[in-house]
Amino acid sequence: MKNAPYRHESRPQIALVDVNCFYASAERAFDPSLEGRPLVVLSNNDGCAVTRSPEAKALGIGIGEPWFKLAPRAKEWGLVARSSNYELYGDISARVMELLGRYSAWLEVYSIDEAFLGIRGSPEQVLRLGQDMKAAVQRNIGVPVCVGIASTKTLAKLANKWAKNNPALGGVCRWDSMPAAERELLMSRLPVVEIWGVAARLSKRLNAIGIHSILDLSRADPVMIRDRFSVVMMRTVLELRGTPCIPLEEERAGRDQLIFSRSFSTPITTVPALRQVLSIYAQQASARLARHALQAKVLTAFAGTSTYSPRDKSFPSVCVPLPMPTSDPLLLTRAAHGLLPAIQEGISYVRAGIMVTDLRPTGNQKPLDLFANPHEERNIGPLVEEISRKYGRGAIGLGFAGLRNGVDWSMKRGMRSPRYTTHWEELPVVRAA
């Protein structure tokens, strides 16, 4: 009697799919002339490099490098800069996530450019699935991704990092398929700060007790790590050993806060101008809360001058407890205006914003009729949001947020590429040769 063929157990695995140099890849998806050229995508107001293509990294350009320092040598290097095109990046991200969702019943969108998926199969099957996902994203959306596959989220992150830095893997790495000696060598070479969830300050504390590499952390006593650091760090140790401790979440936990803040292209020096900014932000917050069926109990408004300013120094802020949980644009706008008495006329403010916190599901705490807000009952917030969605963000606003001719404080994006996928007038045009 012949021996039965050996079958690998079909075990649950986690795949981390991450778009390579996401902003730069999104730009290249619609502009092939950028392929092979050093490219940087700039922060708000074309301030500094937030994404660098591999060619730009090879020039020694660091993350956060100010554009004004790079611009004089851009022609010499052949360096191309693009302003942040958030509409394009958001739409491409949504398309990537929708496509990945077809490969698994469990998809957790972790950030704009990466997602965890729950997969199952033999080692050969999950590796082929990773290769299929990579090819499908490239073919259908035009952006490159790398895939890391492992038994835990933390190891999937490591596998993804390995896939990015080892061309022989073709952009897909299954952690357990790599020889144990190679895995240990990689972990011994990577400092502990490289592990998911370990920031610089925490890494210094780990270094102080002799834990310098990821391999050191994986060999640490989990109970000691829990006692000296936290349960979260203990879970990281267990995950590095292959024990799943961070489950996939089909839907991420609800938001704790919403922040609307931006640097101005032109500094604001008057109270009326800042009143308009705060009004717009408050009503954007109202629209976002309504969209997610949330209400806020606290609003914080703030403004600030440049930290590099030699003379003007002003960083006022105010925290306003709201009388009841609300998403009403009028109440939020009035609360935001509580910052205005602290604003100094003539001082150049370069940033302002609001933050709403203590968020609760709409209707979770219905007020007594005596304290009911008539504006909220009339659904003014959702109405403004519906009109804005239909006719554009500048079509309507309440009070100072509805002024057509206001101060020129909007974000500077002088090198923005077209919003190819979200604006009819900017659709790409293909011409036959």
Coordinates of C-alpha atoms in Angstrom, one line a residue:
M1 CA 0.0 0.0 0.0
K2 CA 1.5 3.3 -1.0
N3 CA 1.8 6.1 1.5
A4 CA -0.9 8.8 1.2
P5 CA 0.5 12.1 -0.3
Y6 CA 1.5 14.7 2.3
R7 CA -1.0 17.6 2.5
H8 CA -0.2 20.9 4.1
E9 CA -2.8 22.0 6.5
S10 CA -5.0 24.9 5.2
R11 CA -4.2 27.5 7.9
P12 CA -5.5 31.0 8.3
Q13 CA -2.9 33.5 7.1
I14 CA -2.8 37.3 7.0
A15 CA -1.7 39.2 3.9
L16 CA -0.5 42.8 4.1
V17 CA -0.8 44.6 0.7
D18 CA 1.0 47.9 0.5
V19 CA 1.3 50.3 -2.5
N20 CA 4.9 51.2 -3.2
C21 CA 5.6 55.0 -2.9
F22 CA 1.9 55.5 -3.1
Y23 CA 1.7 59.2 -4.0
A24 CA 4.5 58.9 -6.6
S25 CA 3.0 55.7 -8.0
A26 CA -0.4 57.4 -8.3
E27 CA 1.1 60.3 -10.3
R28 CA 2.9 57.8 -12.6
A29 CA -0.2 55.8 -13.3
F30 CA -1.5 58.7 -15.5
D31 CA 1.8 60.2 -16.6
P32 CA 4.1 57.6 -18.0
S33 CA 6.7 60.3 -18.7
L34 CA 7.5 60.2 -14.9
E35 CA 8.7 56.6 -15.1
G36 CA 12.3 56.3 -14.2
R37 CA 12.7 59.9 -13.3
P38 CA 13.3 61.2 -9.7
L39 CA 10.0 62.5 -8.4
V40 CA 8.9 64.1 -5.2
V41 CA 5.4 64.8 -4.0
L42 CA 5.1 67.9 -1.8
S43 CA 3.2 68.6 1.4
N44 CA 0.5 71.3 1.8
N45 CA 1.5 74.7 0.2
D46 CA 4.3 72.9 -1.7
G47 CA 6.4 72.9 1.5
C48 CA 8.5 69.8 1.7
A49 CA 8.9 66.3 0.2
V50 CA 6.5 63.8 1.7
T51 CA 6.9 61.1 -0.9
R52 CA 10.1 60.3 -2.9
S53 CA 10.4 57.9 -5.8
P54 CA 13.3 55.4 -5.6
E55 CA 15.2 57.6 -8.1
A56 CA 14.7 60.6 -5.8
K57 CA 15.9 58.6 -2.8
A58 CA 19.0 57.6 -4.7
L59 CA 19.8 61.3 -5.0
G60 CA 19.9 61.5 -1.2
I61 CA 16.7 63.5 -0.9
G62 CA 15.4 63.0 2.6
I63 CA 11.8 62.8 3.8
G64 CA 10.7 66.3 4.8
E65 CA 13.3 68.1 2.7
P66 CA 12.1 71.6 2.0
W67 CA 11.3 72.3 -1.7
F68 CA 12.9 75.7 -1.6
K69 CA 16.2 73.9 -1.0
L70 CA 15.6 71.3 -3.7
A71 CA 14.3 73.7 -6.4
P72 CA 17.7 75.3 -7.4
R73 CA 19.1 71.8 -8.3
A74 CA 16.0 70.3 -9.7
K75 CA 16.9 70.9 -13.3
E76 CA 20.4 69.6 -12.8
W77 CA 19.1 66.4 -11.3
G78 CA 16.1 66.0 -13.6
L79 CA 14.0 66.2 -10.5
V80 CA 10.2 66.5 -11.0
A81 CA 7.9 67.9 -8.2
R82 CA 4.2 67.5 -7.9
S83 CA 1.8 69.2 -5.5
S84 CA -0.3 66.9 -3.3
N85 CA -3.3 65.7 -5.3
Y86 CA -5.5 64.4 -2.6
E87 CA -8.6 63.9 -4.8
L88 CA -6.6 61.6 -7.1
Y89 CA -4.9 59.7 -4.3
G90 CA -8.1 59.1 -2.4
D91 CA -9.9 57.8 -5.5
I92 CA -7.0 55.4 -6.5
S93 CA -6.9 54.2 -2.9
A94 CA -10.6 53.4 -2.9
R95 CA -10.1 51.5 -6.2
V96 CA -7.2 49.5 -4.8
M97 CA -9.2 48.5 -1.7
E98 CA -12.3 47.5 -3.6
L99 CA -10.2 45.3 -5.9
L100 CA -8.4 43.7 -2.9
G101 CA -11.8 43.0 -1.3
R102 CA -12.6 40.6 -4.1
Y103 CA -9.8 38.2 -2.8
S104 CA -11.0 37.8 0.8
A105 CA -14.1 38.0 2.9
W106 CA -12.0 39.9 5.5
L107 CA -10.4 43.2 4.5
E108 CA -9.1 45.8 7.0
V109 CA -8.1 49.1 5.4
Y110 CA -5.2 50.1 7.6
S111 CA -4.2 53.3 5.8
I112 CA -4.6 55.1 2.5
D113 CA -2.0 52.8 0.9
E114 CA -2.2 49.5 2.8
A115 CA -4.6 46.8 3.9
F116 CA -4.7 43.5 5.8
L117 CA -6.6 40.6 4.3
G118 CA -7.5 37.3 5.9
I119 CA -6.6 34.4 3.5
R120 CA -6.5 30.6 3.8
G121 CA -4.9 27.8 1.8
S122 CA -1.8 25.7 1.4
P123 CA 1.6 27.5 1.3
E124 CA 1.5 27.3 -2.5
Q125 CA -2.0 28.6 -2.7
V126 CA -1.5 31.6 -0.5
L127 CA 1.7 32.5 -2.3
R128 CA -0.1 32.3 -5.7
L129 CA -2.9 34.4 -4.3
G130 CA -0.4 37.1 -3.3
Q131 CA 1.0 37.0 -6.8
D132 CA -2.4 37.2 -8.3
M133 CA -3.4 40.3 -6.1
K134 CA -0.2 42.0 -7.1
A135 CA -0.7 41.4 -10.8
A136 CA -4.4 42.4 -10.7
V137 CA -3.7 45.8 -9.0
Q138 CA -0.9 46.6 -11.5
R139 CA -3.1 45.5 -14.5
N140 CA -6.3 47.2 -13.5
I141 CA -5.2 50.3 -11.6
G142 CA -1.6 50.8 -12.7
V143 CA 0.1 51.1 -9.3
P144 CA 2.8 48.6 -8.0
V145 CA 2.2 46.8 -4.7
C146 CA 4.1 44.4 -2.5
V147 CA 2.5 41.6 -0.5
G148 CA 3.7 40.1 2.8
I149 CA 2.0 36.9 4.0
A150 CA 2.4 35.4 7.5
S151 CA 0.5 34.0 10.5
T152 CA 0.3 37.4 12.3
K153 CA -0.1 41.0 11.4
T154 CA 3.3 41.9 12.8
L155 CA 5.1 39.2 10.8
A156 CA 3.1 40.1 7.7
K157 CA 4.5 43.7 8.0
L158 CA 8.0 42.2 8.2
A159 CA 7.3 40.0 5.2
N160 CA 6.1 43.0 3.2
K161 CA 9.3 44.9 4.1
W162 CA 11.4 41.9 2.9
A163 CA 9.4 41.8 -0.4
K164 CA 10.1 45.4 -1.0
N165 CA 13.8 45.2 -0.4
N166 CA 14.5 41.8 -2.1
P167 CA 14.0 42.0 -5.9
A168 CA 14.4 38.2 -6.2
L169 CA 11.0 37.7 -4.4
G170 CA 9.1 39.6 -7.2
G171 CA 7.2 41.7 -4.7
V172 CA 5.6 38.8 -2.8
C173 CA 7.0 37.2 0.4
R174 CA 5.5 34.4 2.4
W175 CA 7.3 34.6 5.8
D176 CA 7.2 30.8 6.6
S177 CA 8.6 29.9 3.2
M178 CA 11.9 31.7 3.9
P179 CA 14.6 29.6 5.6
A180 CA 14.7 30.1 9.3
A181 CA 18.3 31.2 9.2
E182 CA 17.5 34.0 6.7
R183 CA 14.5 35.1 8.8
E184 CA 16.7 35.3 11.9
L185 CA 19.5 37.2 10.0
L186 CA 16.9 39.8 8.8
M187 CA 15.5 40.3 12.3
S188 CA 19.0 40.6 13.8
R189 CA 19.9 43.3 11.3
L190 CA 16.7 45.4 11.7
P191 CA 16.7 47.8 14.7
V192 CA 13.7 47.4 17.0
V193 CA 12.4 50.8 16.0
E194 CA 11.6 49.2 12.6
I195 CA 8.9 46.9 14.1
W196 CA 5.3 47.9 13.7
G197 CA 4.0 49.9 16.7
V198 CA 7.4 50.7 18.2
A199 CA 8.2 54.5 18.0
A200 CA 11.6 56.2 18.7
R201 CA 10.9 56.9 22.3
L202 CA 9.9 53.3 23.1
S203 CA 12.8 51.9 21.2
K204 CA 15.2 53.9 23.5
R205 CA 13.6 52.3 26.5
L206 CA 14.0 48.9 24.9
N207 CA 17.6 49.6 24.0
A208 CA 18.2 50.5 27.7
I209 CA 17.5 46.9 28.7
G210 CA 19.5 45.4 26.0
I211 CA 16.9 44.9 23.3
H212 CA 18.4 46.5 20.1
S213 CA 17.1 44.4 17.2
I214 CA 13.8 42.8 16.3
L215 CA 15.3 39.4 17.0
D216 CA 16.2 40.6 20.5
L217 CA 12.5 41.6 21.1
S218 CA 11.2 38.3 19.7
R219 CA 13.4 36.4 22.3
A220 CA 12.4 38.6 25.2
D221 CA 10.3 37.2 28.1
P222 CA 6.7 38.3 27.3
V223 CA 5.7 38.6 30.9
M224 CA 8.7 40.8 31.6
I225 CA 7.8 43.0 28.6
R226 CA 4.2 43.2 29.9
D227 CA 5.3 44.3 33.3
R228 CA 7.9 46.8 32.2
F229 CA 6.1 48.2 29.2
S230 CA 2.5 47.2 28.4
V231 CA 0.2 44.4 27.3
V232 CA 0.4 45.8 23.7
M233 CA 4.2 45.3 23.7
M234 CA 3.7 41.8 25.0
R235 CA 1.4 41.1 22.1
T236 CA 4.1 42.3 19.7
V237 CA 6.5 39.8 21.2
L238 CA 4.0 36.9 20.8
E239 CA 3.2 38.0 17.3
L240 CA 6.9 37.9 16.4
R241 CA 6.9 34.3 17.6
G242 CA 3.9 33.5 15.3
T243 CA 1.1 33.7 17.8
P244 CA -1.8 35.9 16.5
C245 CA -2.7 38.5 19.1
I246 CA -4.0 41.3 16.9
P247 CA -7.2 40.1 15.1
L248 CA -8.4 41.3 11.7
E249 CA -11.2 43.8 12.1
E250 CA -13.8 43.8 9.3
E251 CA -14.5 47.4 10.2
R252 CA -12.0 49.6 12.0
A253 CA -13.1 51.0 15.4
G254 CA -15.1 54.2 15.4
R255 CA -13.4 57.6 15.2
D256 CA -12.3 59.2 18.5
Q257 CA -11.9 62.7 16.9
L258 CA -12.0 64.7 13.7
I259 CA -9.4 67.4 12.9
F260 CA -9.7 70.1 10.2
S261 CA -6.5 72.0 10.0
R262 CA -4.4 73.5 7.2
S263 CA -1.5 75.9 6.6
F264 CA -2.4 79.0 4.7
S265 CA -0.8 79.9 1.3
T266 CA -1.0 83.6 2.5
P267 CA -0.8 84.4 6.2
I268 CA -4.0 85.8 7.8
T269 CA -3.7 89.0 9.8
T270 CA -7.2 90.0 10.6
V271 CA -10.0 88.7 12.8
P272 CA -12.7 88.7 10.1
A273 CA -10.5 86.6 7.8
L274 CA -9.9 84.0 10.6
R275 CA -13.6 84.0 11.4
Q276 CA -14.3 82.9 7.8
V277 CA -11.7 80.1 8.1
L278 CA -13.1 78.8 11.4
S279 CA -16.6 79.0 10.0
I280 CA -15.7 76.8 7.0
Y281 CA -13.8 74.3 9.1
A282 CA -16.7 74.0 11.5
Q283 CA -19.2 73.3 8.7
Q284 CA -16.8 70.8 7.1
A285 CA -16.7 69.1 10.5
S286 CA -20.5 69.1 10.6
A287 CA -20.7 67.5 7.2
R288 CA -18.2 64.8 8.1
L289 CA -20.1 64.0 11.4
A290 CA -23.4 63.8 9.6
R291 CA -21.9 61.5 6.9
H292 CA -20.7 59.1 9.6
A293 CA -23.8 59.4 11.8
L294 CA -21.8 60.9 14.7
Q295 CA -22.2 63.8 17.1
A296 CA -19.6 65.7 19.1
K297 CA -19.6 66.9 22.7
V298 CA -16.4 69.0 22.6
L299 CA -14.9 71.4 20.1
T300 CA -11.4 72.8 20.2
A301 CA -10.3 75.7 18.0
F302 CA -6.7 76.8 17.5
A303 CA -4.4 79.0 15.5
G304 CA -0.7 79.7 15.3
T305 CA 2.0 81.8 13.8
S306 CA 5.1 80.2 12.2
T307 CA 7.5 78.6 14.6
Y308 CA 10.3 80.2 12.5
S309 CA 8.9 83.7 12.8
P310 CA 11.5 86.0 14.4
R311 CA 8.9 88.3 16.1
D312 CA 5.3 87.1 15.8
K313 CA 4.6 84.4 18.4
S314 CA 1.0 83.5 19.1
F315 CA -0.6 80.1 19.5
P316 CA -4.1 80.7 20.9
S317 CA -6.6 77.8 21.5
V318 CA -9.9 77.3 23.2
C319 CA -11.8 74.2 24.3
V320 CA -15.6 74.5 24.2
P321 CA -17.9 71.9 25.8
L322 CA -21.1 71.7 23.8
P323 CA -24.4 71.8 25.6
M324 CA -25.3 68.4 24.1
P325 CA -23.9 66.0 21.5
T326 CA -24.4 67.7 18.1
S327 CA -23.4 67.8 14.5
D328 CA -25.3 71.0 13.9
P329 CA -23.3 73.4 11.7
L330 CA -24.6 76.5 13.6
L331 CA -23.7 75.3 17.0
L332 CA -20.2 74.1 15.9
T333 CA -19.6 77.4 14.1
R334 CA -20.5 79.5 17.2
A335 CA -18.2 77.3 19.3
A336 CA -15.3 77.7 16.9
H337 CA -15.8 81.5 17.0
G338 CA -14.9 81.2 20.7
L339 CA -11.3 81.5 19.6
L340 CA -11.7 85.0 18.1
P341 CA -11.2 87.1 21.3
A342 CA -7.7 85.6 21.6
I343 CA -6.7 86.5 18.0
Q344 CA -4.4 89.5 17.8
E345 CA -4.9 91.9 14.9
G346 CA -1.9 92.4 12.7
I347 CA -0.1 89.2 13.6
S348 CA 0.5 86.8 10.8
Y349 CA -1.2 83.5 11.5
V350 CA -0.1 80.7 9.1
R351 CA -2.3 77.9 10.5
A352 CA -5.7 77.4 12.1
G353 CA -8.0 74.5 12.7
I354 CA -10.7 72.8 14.8
M355 CA -11.0 69.4 16.4
V356 CA -14.2 67.8 17.5
T357 CA -13.9 65.1 20.2
D358 CA -16.0 62.9 22.5
L359 CA -17.8 61.5 19.5
R360 CA -21.0 59.5 19.9
P361 CA -23.5 57.8 17.5
T362 CA -26.3 60.1 16.4
G363 CA -29.4 59.6 18.5
N364 CA -27.5 57.7 21.2
Q365 CA -28.5 60.4 23.7
K366 CA -31.8 62.1 22.7
P367 CA -32.3 65.4 24.6
L368 CA -35.4 66.4 26.4
D369 CA -37.8 68.5 24.3
L370 CA -37.0 71.5 26.4
F371 CA -33.3 71.3 25.3
A372 CA -33.8 70.1 21.7
N373 CA -31.9 72.0 19.1
P374 CA -34.4 73.2 16.4
H375 CA -31.7 73.4 13.7
E376 CA -30.7 69.8 14.2
E377 CA -34.3 68.8 14.1
R378 CA -34.6 70.5 10.7
N379 CA -31.5 68.6 9.4
I380 CA -29.8 71.8 8.3
G381 CA -26.4 70.0 8.4
P382 CA -27.3 67.1 6.1
L383 CA -29.1 69.6 3.7
V384 CA -26.0 71.7 3.4
E385 CA -23.9 68.6 2.8
E386 CA -26.3 67.3 0.1
I387 CA -26.2 70.7 -1.8
S388 CA -22.4 70.7 -1.5
R389 CA -22.1 67.2 -2.9
K390 CA -24.4 68.1 -5.8
Y391 CA -23.1 71.5 -6.8
G392 CA -19.6 71.7 -5.3
R393 CA -18.0 72.7 -2.0
G394 CA -18.2 76.4 -2.7
A395 CA -21.8 76.3 -3.7
I396 CA -23.3 77.0 -0.2
G397 CA -22.2 77.9 3.3
L398 CA -23.7 79.4 6.4
G399 CA -22.9 82.9 7.6
F400 CA -19.2 83.8 7.1
A401 CA -18.5 80.4 5.5
G402 CA -20.9 81.4 2.6
L403 CA -19.0 84.5 1.6
R404 CA -18.0 84.3 -2.0
N405 CA -15.2 86.8 -1.9
G406 CA -13.0 86.1 1.0
V407 CA -9.3 86.3 1.9
D408 CA -7.0 84.2 -0.3
W409 CA -5.9 81.6 2.3
S410 CA -6.6 78.5 0.3
M411 CA -3.8 75.9 0.0
K412 CA -1.1 76.6 -2.6
R413 CA -0.8 73.7 -5.0
G414 CA 0.9 75.2 -8.0
M415 CA 2.3 72.0 -9.4
R416 CA -0.8 69.8 -9.0
S417 CA -1.5 67.2 -11.7
P418 CA -5.0 66.9 -13.0
R419 CA -7.6 65.1 -10.9
Y420 CA -8.0 62.5 -13.6
T421 CA -10.6 60.3 -12.0
T422 CA -12.9 62.7 -10.1
H423 CA -13.5 65.8 -12.3
W424 CA -15.1 65.6 -15.7
E425 CA -13.1 68.6 -17.0
E426 CA -9.8 67.0 -16.0
L427 CA -10.4 63.5 -17.5
P428 CA -7.3 62.1 -19.3
V429 CA -7.5 62.3 -23.1
V430 CA -6.1 59.5 -25.2
R431 CA -5.2 60.4 -28.8
A432 CA -4.3 57.9 -31.5
A433 CA -0.8 58.2 -32.9

